[in-house]
PDB file of C-alpha atoms in Angstrom:
ATOM      1  CA  UNK A 288      70.283 137.967  86.261  1.00 51.00           C
ATOM      2  CA  UNK A 289      72.957 136.093  84.110  1.00 46.00           C
ATOM      3  CA  UNK A 290      76.061 137.811  85.187  1.00 47.00           C
ATOM      4  CA  UNK A 291      75.143 137.045  88.956  1.00 45.00           C
ATOM      5  CA  UNK A 292      75.067 133.442  88.283  1.00 42.00           C
ATOM      6  CA  UNK A 293      77.619 133.164  86.252  1.00 43.00           C
ATOM      7  CA  UNK A 294      79.386 134.329  89.295  1.00 42.00           C
ATOM      8  CA  UNK A 295      78.272 132.108  91.376  1.00 44.00           C
ATOM      9  CA  UNK A 296      79.053 129.621  88.864  1.00 42.00           C
ATOM     10  CA  UNK A 297      82.338 131.232  89.109  1.00 41.00           C
ATOM     11  CA  UNK A 298      82.823 131.030  92.900  1.00 41.00           C
ATOM     12  CA  UNK A 299      81.314 127.329  93.304  1.00 40.00           C
ATOM     13  CA  UNK A 300      83.966 126.344  90.990  1.00 40.00           C
ATOM     14  CA  UNK A 301      87.503 127.632  93.247  1.00 43.00           C
ATOM     15  CA  UNK A 302      85.363 126.066  96.349  1.00 47.00           C
ATOM     16  CA  UNK A 303      85.514 122.994  94.312  1.00 51.00           C
ATOM     17  CA  UNK A 304      89.496 123.453  93.272  1.00 55.00           C
ATOM     18  CA  UNK A 305      89.900 124.141  97.359  1.00 56.00           C
ATOM     19  CA  UNK A 306      88.377 120.839  98.464  1.00 58.00           C
ATOM     20  CA  UNK A 307      90.053 119.225  95.618  1.00 61.00           C
ATOM     21  CA  UNK A 308      93.181 120.953  96.614  1.00 61.00           C
ATOM     22  CA  UNK A 309      92.521 119.429 100.783  1.00 65.00           C
ATOM     23  CA  UNK A 310      91.090 116.138  98.477  1.00 67.00           C
ATOM     24  CA  UNK A 311      94.515 115.920  96.514  1.00 71.00           C
ATOM     25  CA  UNK A 312      96.646 116.305 100.138  1.00 71.00           C
ATOM     26  CA  UNK A 313      94.268 113.367 101.612  1.00 72.00           C
ATOM     27  CA  UNK A 314      94.868 111.250  99.088  1.00 76.00           C
ATOM     28  CA  UNK A 315      99.268 112.054  98.681  1.00 84.00           C
ATOM     29  CA  UNK A 316      98.679 110.642 102.465  1.00 92.00           C
ATOM     30  CA  UNK A 317      97.148 107.563 101.409  1.00 93.00           C
ATOM     31  CA  UNK A 318     100.343 105.254 102.584  1.00 95.00           C
ATOM     32  CA  UNK A 319      98.402 103.810 105.263  1.00 96.00           C
ATOM     33  CA  UNK A 320      96.127 101.871 102.948  1.00 96.00           C
ATOM     34  CA  UNK A 321      99.134  99.691 101.957  1.00 96.00           C
ATOM     35  CA  UNK A 322     100.288  98.491 104.766  1.00 97.00           C
ATOM     36  CA  UNK A 323     100.485  95.353 106.121  1.00 97.00           C
ATOM     37  CA  UNK A 324      98.681  95.198 108.920  1.00 96.00           C
ATOM     38  CA  UNK A 325      98.181  92.186 110.291  1.00 95.00           C
ATOM     39  CA  UNK A 326     102.255  92.608 110.937  1.00 97.00           C
ATOM     40  CA  UNK A 327     102.078  95.627 112.017  1.00 98.00           C
ATOM     41  CA  UNK A 328     104.472  96.073 115.210  1.00 98.00           C
ATOM     42  CA  UNK A 329     104.598  98.601 117.326  1.00 98.00           C
ATOM     43  CA  UNK A 330     107.651  98.055 120.309  1.00 98.00           C
ATOM     44  CA  UNK A 331     106.539  99.344 124.077  1.00 98.00           C
ATOM     45  CA  UNK A 332     102.997 100.696 123.560  1.00 98.00           C
ATOM     46  CA  UNK A 333     100.922 100.987 126.256  1.00 98.00           C
ATOM     47  CA  UNK A 334      98.285  98.879 124.621  1.00 98.00           C
ATOM     48  CA  UNK A 335      98.740  96.282 122.213  1.00 97.00           C
ATOM     49  CA  UNK A 336      97.370  97.243 118.864  1.00 97.00           C
ATOM     50  CA  UNK A 337      97.641 101.093 119.971  1.00 98.00           C
ATOM     51  CA  UNK A 338     100.105 101.584 117.383  1.00 98.00           C
ATOM     52  CA  UNK A 339      98.254 100.180 114.368  1.00 97.00           C
ATOM     53  CA  UNK A 340      95.667 103.294 115.220  1.00 97.00           C
ATOM     54  CA  UNK A 341      97.663 106.867 114.215  1.00 98.00           C
ATOM     55  CA  UNK A 342      97.889 105.145 110.989  1.00 98.00           C
ATOM     56  CA  UNK A 343      95.046 106.727 109.643  1.00 96.00           C
ATOM     57  CA  UNK A 344      93.112 109.294 106.817  1.00 95.00           C
ATOM     58  CA  UNK A 345      94.461 112.163 106.794  1.00 93.00           C
ATOM     59  CA  UNK A 346      91.194 113.862 107.012  1.00 94.00           C
ATOM     60  CA  UNK A 347      91.254 111.481 109.942  1.00 96.00           C
ATOM     61  CA  UNK A 348      94.225 112.895 111.726  1.00 95.00           C
ATOM     62  CA  UNK A 349      92.293 115.328 114.376  1.00 94.00           C
ATOM     63  CA  UNK A 350      90.662 112.000 115.849  1.00 95.00           C
ATOM     64  CA  UNK A 351      91.538 112.508 119.425  1.00 95.00           C
ATOM     65  CA  UNK A 352      90.183 108.981 120.892  1.00 96.00           C
ATOM     66  CA  UNK A 353      92.826 107.268 119.110  1.00 96.00           C
ATOM     67  CA  UNK A 354      97.052 107.286 120.111  1.00 98.00           C
ATOM     68  CA  UNK A 355      99.198 105.030 121.365  1.00 98.00           C
ATOM     69  CA  UNK A 356     101.137 106.089 124.654  1.00 98.00           C
ATOM     70  CA  UNK A 357     104.729 103.879 125.808  1.00 98.00           C
ATOM     71  CA  UNK A 358     104.753 101.805 128.214  1.00 97.00           C
ATOM     72  CA  UNK A 359     108.023 101.854 130.613  1.00 91.00           C
ATOM     73  CA  UNK A 360     109.864 104.766 129.021  1.00 97.00           C
ATOM     74  CA  UNK A 361     109.513 107.149 126.736  1.00 98.00           C
ATOM     75  CA  UNK A 362     110.973 105.100 123.666  1.00 98.00           C
ATOM     76  CA  UNK A 363     108.721 103.919 120.795  1.00 98.00           C
ATOM     77  CA  UNK A 364     109.603 101.932 117.995  1.00 98.00           C
ATOM     78  CA  UNK A 365     107.552 100.953 114.924  1.00 98.00           C
ATOM     79  CA  UNK A 366     108.005  98.352 112.761  1.00 98.00           C
ATOM     80  CA  UNK A 367     105.513  99.265 109.251  1.00 98.00           C
ATOM     81  CA  UNK A 368     106.000  96.265 106.479  1.00 98.00           C
ATOM     82  CA  UNK A 369     103.793  96.925 103.528  1.00 97.00           C
ATOM     83  CA  UNK A 370     101.838  95.760 101.035  1.00 96.00           C
ATOM     84  CA  UNK A 371     104.079  95.919  98.294  1.00 95.00           C
ATOM     85  CA  UNK A 372     107.116  98.831  97.572  1.00 96.00           C
ATOM     86  CA  UNK A 373     107.068 102.809  98.250  1.00 96.00           C
ATOM     87  CA  UNK A 374     108.324 105.853  97.150  1.00 96.00           C
ATOM     88  CA  UNK A 375     108.235 107.204 100.659  1.00 97.00           C
ATOM     89  CA  UNK A 376     108.771 111.083 100.706  1.00 97.00           C
ATOM     90  CA  UNK A 377     107.886 112.704 104.022  1.00 98.00           C
ATOM     91  CA  UNK A 378     106.059 111.868 107.205  1.00 98.00           C
ATOM     92  CA  UNK A 379     103.661 114.069 109.478  1.00 98.00           C
ATOM     93  CA  UNK A 380     103.405 113.514 113.905  1.00 98.00           C
ATOM     94  CA  UNK A 381     101.330 114.209 115.162  1.00 98.00           C
ATOM     95  CA  UNK A 382     101.559 114.571 119.707  1.00 98.00           C
ATOM     96  CA  UNK A 383     100.087 116.409 122.554  1.00 97.00           C
ATOM     97  CA  UNK A 384     101.280 120.149 122.989  1.00 97.00           C
ATOM     98  CA  UNK A 385     103.025 119.107 125.804  1.00 98.00           C
ATOM     99  CA  UNK A 386     106.195 117.003 127.130  1.00 98.00           C
ATOM    100  CA  UNK A 387     105.161 113.540 125.722  1.00 98.00           C
ATOM    101  CA  UNK A 388     104.790 114.921 121.808  1.00 98.00           C
ATOM    102  CA  UNK A 389     108.077 112.868 120.347  1.00 98.00           C
ATOM    103  CA  UNK A 390     111.485 115.269 119.677  1.00 98.00           C
ATOM    104  CA  UNK A 391     113.520 113.427 118.091  1.00 98.00           C
ATOM    105  CA  UNK A 392     112.375 110.937 114.774  1.00 98.00           C
ATOM    106  CA  UNK A 393     115.001 107.661 113.042  1.00 98.00           C
ATOM    107  CA  UNK A 394     113.742 105.895 109.488  1.00 98.00           C
ATOM    108  CA  UNK A 395     115.095 102.699 109.012  1.00 98.00           C
ATOM    109  CA  UNK A 396     114.570 100.765 105.581  1.00 98.00           C
ATOM    110  CA  UNK A 397     113.880  97.263 104.822  1.00 98.00           C
ATOM    111  CA  UNK A 398     115.373  96.255 108.311  1.00 97.00           C
ATOM    112  CA  UNK A 399     112.044  93.654 108.654  1.00 96.00           C
ATOM    113  CA  UNK A 400     111.844  92.725 112.459  1.00 95.00           C
ATOM    114  CA  UNK A 401     113.685  96.219 114.175  1.00 98.00           C
ATOM    115  CA  UNK A 402     114.253  95.903 118.307  1.00 98.00           C
ATOM    116  CA  UNK A 403     115.287  98.660 120.649  1.00 97.00           C
ATOM    117  CA  UNK A 404     118.762  96.984 119.516  1.00 97.00           C
ATOM    118  CA  UNK A 405     118.828  97.112 116.357  1.00 97.00           C
ATOM    119  CA  UNK A 406     117.526 100.776 116.453  1.00 96.00           C
ATOM    120  CA  UNK A 407     121.161 101.709 118.033  1.00 95.00           C
ATOM    121  CA  UNK A 408     122.460 101.976 114.038  1.00 97.00           C
ATOM    122  CA  UNK A 409     122.831 104.308 112.263  1.00 98.00           C
ATOM    123  CA  UNK A 410     119.202 105.339 110.761  1.00 98.00           C
ATOM    124  CA  UNK A 411     118.334 106.150 107.328  1.00 98.00           C
ATOM    125  CA  UNK A 412     117.002 109.351 108.257  1.00 98.00           C
ATOM    126  CA  UNK A 413     116.989 111.654 111.450  1.00 98.00           C
ATOM    127  CA  UNK A 414     115.257 114.361 112.596  1.00 98.00           C
ATOM    128  CA  UNK A 415     114.093 117.311 115.401  1.00 98.00           C
ATOM    129  CA  UNK A 416     110.470 117.005 115.495  1.00 98.00           C
ATOM    130  CA  UNK A 417     108.650 120.582 116.949  1.00 98.00           C
ATOM    131  CA  UNK A 418     105.730 119.980 118.678  1.00 98.00           C
ATOM    132  CA  UNK A 419     102.733 119.452 116.418  1.00 98.00           C
ATOM    133  CA  UNK A 420      99.343 119.241 118.116  1.00 97.00           C
ATOM    134  CA  UNK A 421      97.011 119.942 114.627  1.00 96.00           C
ATOM    135  CA  UNK A 422      99.158 117.390 112.450  1.00 96.00           C
ATOM    136  CA  UNK A 423     100.179 120.156 110.574  1.00 94.00           C
ATOM    137  CA  UNK A 424     104.535 119.964 109.816  1.00 97.00           C
ATOM    138  CA  UNK A 425     105.739 117.738 107.183  1.00 97.00           C
ATOM    139  CA  UNK A 426     108.974 116.122 106.826  1.00 98.00           C
ATOM    140  CA  UNK A 427     110.176 115.812 103.896  1.00 98.00           C
ATOM    141  CA  UNK A 428     112.664 112.302 103.626  1.00 98.00           C
ATOM    142  CA  UNK A 429     115.750 111.752 101.196  1.00 97.00           C
ATOM    143  CA  UNK A 430     113.565 110.367  98.316  1.00 95.00           C
ATOM    144  CA  UNK A 431     115.977 109.202  96.520  1.00 95.00           C
ATOM    145  CA  UNK A 432     117.732 106.858  99.715  1.00 97.00           C
ATOM    146  CA  UNK A 433     113.230 105.655 100.278  1.00 98.00           C
ATOM    147  CA  UNK A 434     112.704 105.144  96.968  1.00 95.00           C
ATOM    148  CA  UNK A 435     112.656 101.416  97.254  1.00 95.00           C
ATOM    149  CA  UNK A 436     110.807 100.258 100.891  1.00 97.00           C
ATOM    150  CA  UNK A 437     109.240  97.143 101.491  1.00 97.00           C
ATOM    151  CA  UNK A 438     109.532  97.693 105.247  1.00 98.00           C
ATOM    152  CA  UNK A 439     109.641 100.875 107.202  1.00 98.00           C
ATOM    153  CA  UNK A 440     110.837 101.488 111.404  1.00 98.00           C
ATOM    154  CA  UNK A 441     109.861 104.738 112.683  1.00 98.00           C
ATOM    155  CA  UNK A 442     112.137 104.745 115.760  1.00 98.00           C
ATOM    156  CA  UNK A 443     110.883 107.482 118.194  1.00 98.00           C
ATOM    157  CA  UNK A 444     113.612 107.590 120.752  1.00 98.00           C
ATOM    158  CA  UNK A 445     113.250 110.548 123.327  1.00 98.00           C
ATOM    159  CA  UNK A 446     110.280 113.185 123.626  1.00 98.00           C
ATOM    160  CA  UNK A 447     110.021 116.934 125.383  1.00 98.00           C
ATOM    161  CA  UNK A 448     110.601 115.911 128.626  1.00 98.00           C
ATOM    162  CA  UNK A 449     107.803 113.306 129.730  1.00 98.00           C
ATOM    163  CA  UNK A 450     107.548 110.359 131.260  1.00 98.00           C
ATOM    164  CA  UNK A 451     105.709 109.168 128.074  1.00 98.00           C
ATOM    165  CA  UNK A 452     105.052 109.548 125.024  1.00 98.00           C
ATOM    166  CA  UNK A 453     101.991 110.311 123.230  1.00 98.00           C
ATOM    167  CA  UNK A 454     101.584 110.085 119.207  1.00 98.00           C
ATOM    168  CA  UNK A 455      98.122 110.760 117.553  1.00 98.00           C
ATOM    169  CA  UNK A 456      98.577 110.198 114.149  1.00 98.00           C
ATOM    170  CA  UNK A 457     101.719 109.095 111.214  1.00 98.00           C
ATOM    171  CA  UNK A 458     101.144 110.125 108.355  1.00 98.00           C
ATOM    172  CA  UNK A 459     103.447 108.675 104.977  1.00 98.00           C
ATOM    173  CA  UNK A 460     103.005 110.527 102.029  1.00 97.00           C
ATOM    174  CA  UNK A 461     104.527 108.784  98.592  1.00 96.00           C
ATOM    175  CA  UNK A 462     104.053 106.590  95.836  1.00 94.00           C
ATOM    176  CA  UNK A 463     103.338 102.669  96.221  1.00 93.00           C
ATOM    177  CA  UNK A 464     103.405 100.079  93.387  1.00 93.00           C
ATOM    178  CA  UNK A 465     102.976  96.376  93.861  1.00 89.00           C
ATOM    179  CA  UNK A 466     105.608  94.158  94.086  1.00 75.00           C
ATOM    180  CA  UNK A 467     106.050  90.532  92.908  1.00 66.00           C
ATOM    181  CA  UNK A 468     109.734  90.156  95.709  1.00 53.00           C
ATOM    182  CA  UNK A 469     107.223  88.978  97.912  1.00 50.00           C
ATOM    183  CA  UNK A 470     105.811  85.725  96.153  1.00 52.00           C
ATOM    184  CA  UNK A 471     108.981  84.864  95.093  1.00 50.00           C
ATOM    185  CA  UNK A 472     109.862  84.433  98.754  1.00 50.00           C
ATOM    186  CA  UNK A 473     107.687  82.473  99.562  1.00 50.00           C
ATOM    187  CA  UNK A 474     108.468  80.077  96.636  1.00 46.00           C
ATOM    188  CA  UNK A 475     111.938  79.734  97.379  1.00 48.00           C
ATOM    189  CA  UNK A 476     111.824  78.984 101.421  1.00 48.00           C
ATOM    190  CA  UNK A 477     109.032  75.913  99.971  1.00 50.00           C
ATOM    191  CA  UNK A 478     111.633  74.839  97.875  1.00 50.00           C
ATOM    192  CA  UNK A 479     114.159  74.342 100.905  1.00 51.00           C
ATOM    193  CA  UNK A 480     111.571  73.577 103.639  1.00 52.00           C
ATOM    194  CA  UNK A 481     114.488  72.224 106.119  1.00 54.00           C
ATOM    195  CA  UNK A 482     113.533  68.693 107.688  1.00 50.00           C
ATOM    196  CA  UNK A 483     112.630  70.310 110.850  1.00 51.00           C
ATOM    197  CA  UNK A 484     110.055  72.093 109.776  1.00 50.00           C
ATOM    198  CA  UNK A 485     108.531  69.123 107.899  1.00 47.00           C
ATOM    199  CA  UNK A 486     108.418  67.543 111.772  1.00 46.00           C
ATOM    200  CA  UNK A 487     106.518  70.354 113.092  1.00 46.00           C
ATOM    201  CA  UNK A 488     104.576  70.129 110.670  1.00 47.00           C
ATOM    202  CA  UNK A 489     103.415  66.172 111.095  1.00 46.00           C
ATOM    203  CA  UNK A 490     103.212  66.845 114.029  1.00 45.00           C
ATOM    204  CA  UNK A 491     100.499  70.063 114.111  1.00 46.00           C
ATOM    205  CA  UNK A 492      99.438  70.044 110.430  1.00 46.00           C
ATOM    206  CA  UNK A 493      97.333  73.354 110.718  1.00 47.00           C
ATOM    207  CA  UNK A 494      99.988  75.688 111.025  1.00 46.00           C
ATOM    208  CA  UNK A 495     101.426  75.045 107.413  1.00 48.00           C
ATOM    209  CA  UNK A 496      97.974  77.274 106.716  1.00 48.00           C
ATOM    210  CA  UNK A 497      98.486  79.686 109.143  1.00 48.00           C
ATOM    211  CA  UNK A 498     100.346  83.074 107.164  1.00 44.00           C
TER     212      UNK A 498
END
């Protein structure tokens, strides 16, 4: 009987390892936890706030109820500020297995509040996408180029022929480190506040406290 018990134990161990690998894979895609969601923007989203829904746990990527769809045309632009500095290693883009799936992805680093006009410039990296209805394809970034990212913009200029673009999940893989940069910026800004700001504060004192 002892041998069987040992065999079962070994089996449990290997299932545990498989789960651990899956868990590690999920943990690797944990950068969504490091997004400053208050300042996250998605331009040309049909439903306000829906762009933020696609950044979630890797294990929850199959939730088809959460997605973003473009509005006027097929373009979507995400402005993603992080709560620290990120070394971005890979991106997953999951859509429908049809014409609404984005066909191209352009990444820009550290250009906050990008507009579609800004997106005309040369990206830091560009990918031609394949349709990925299961969220299985990983697009590796040039890590040296994305090693110190506090703001990421992702531009999807076109899809596979539909009028609008639909995205269910965007996975961001990488490492996060705490940044003290932002605090310094705020102190400097307050120290050199211009007179126009003061006038504004006198009229509406509460604006000072809205972050």
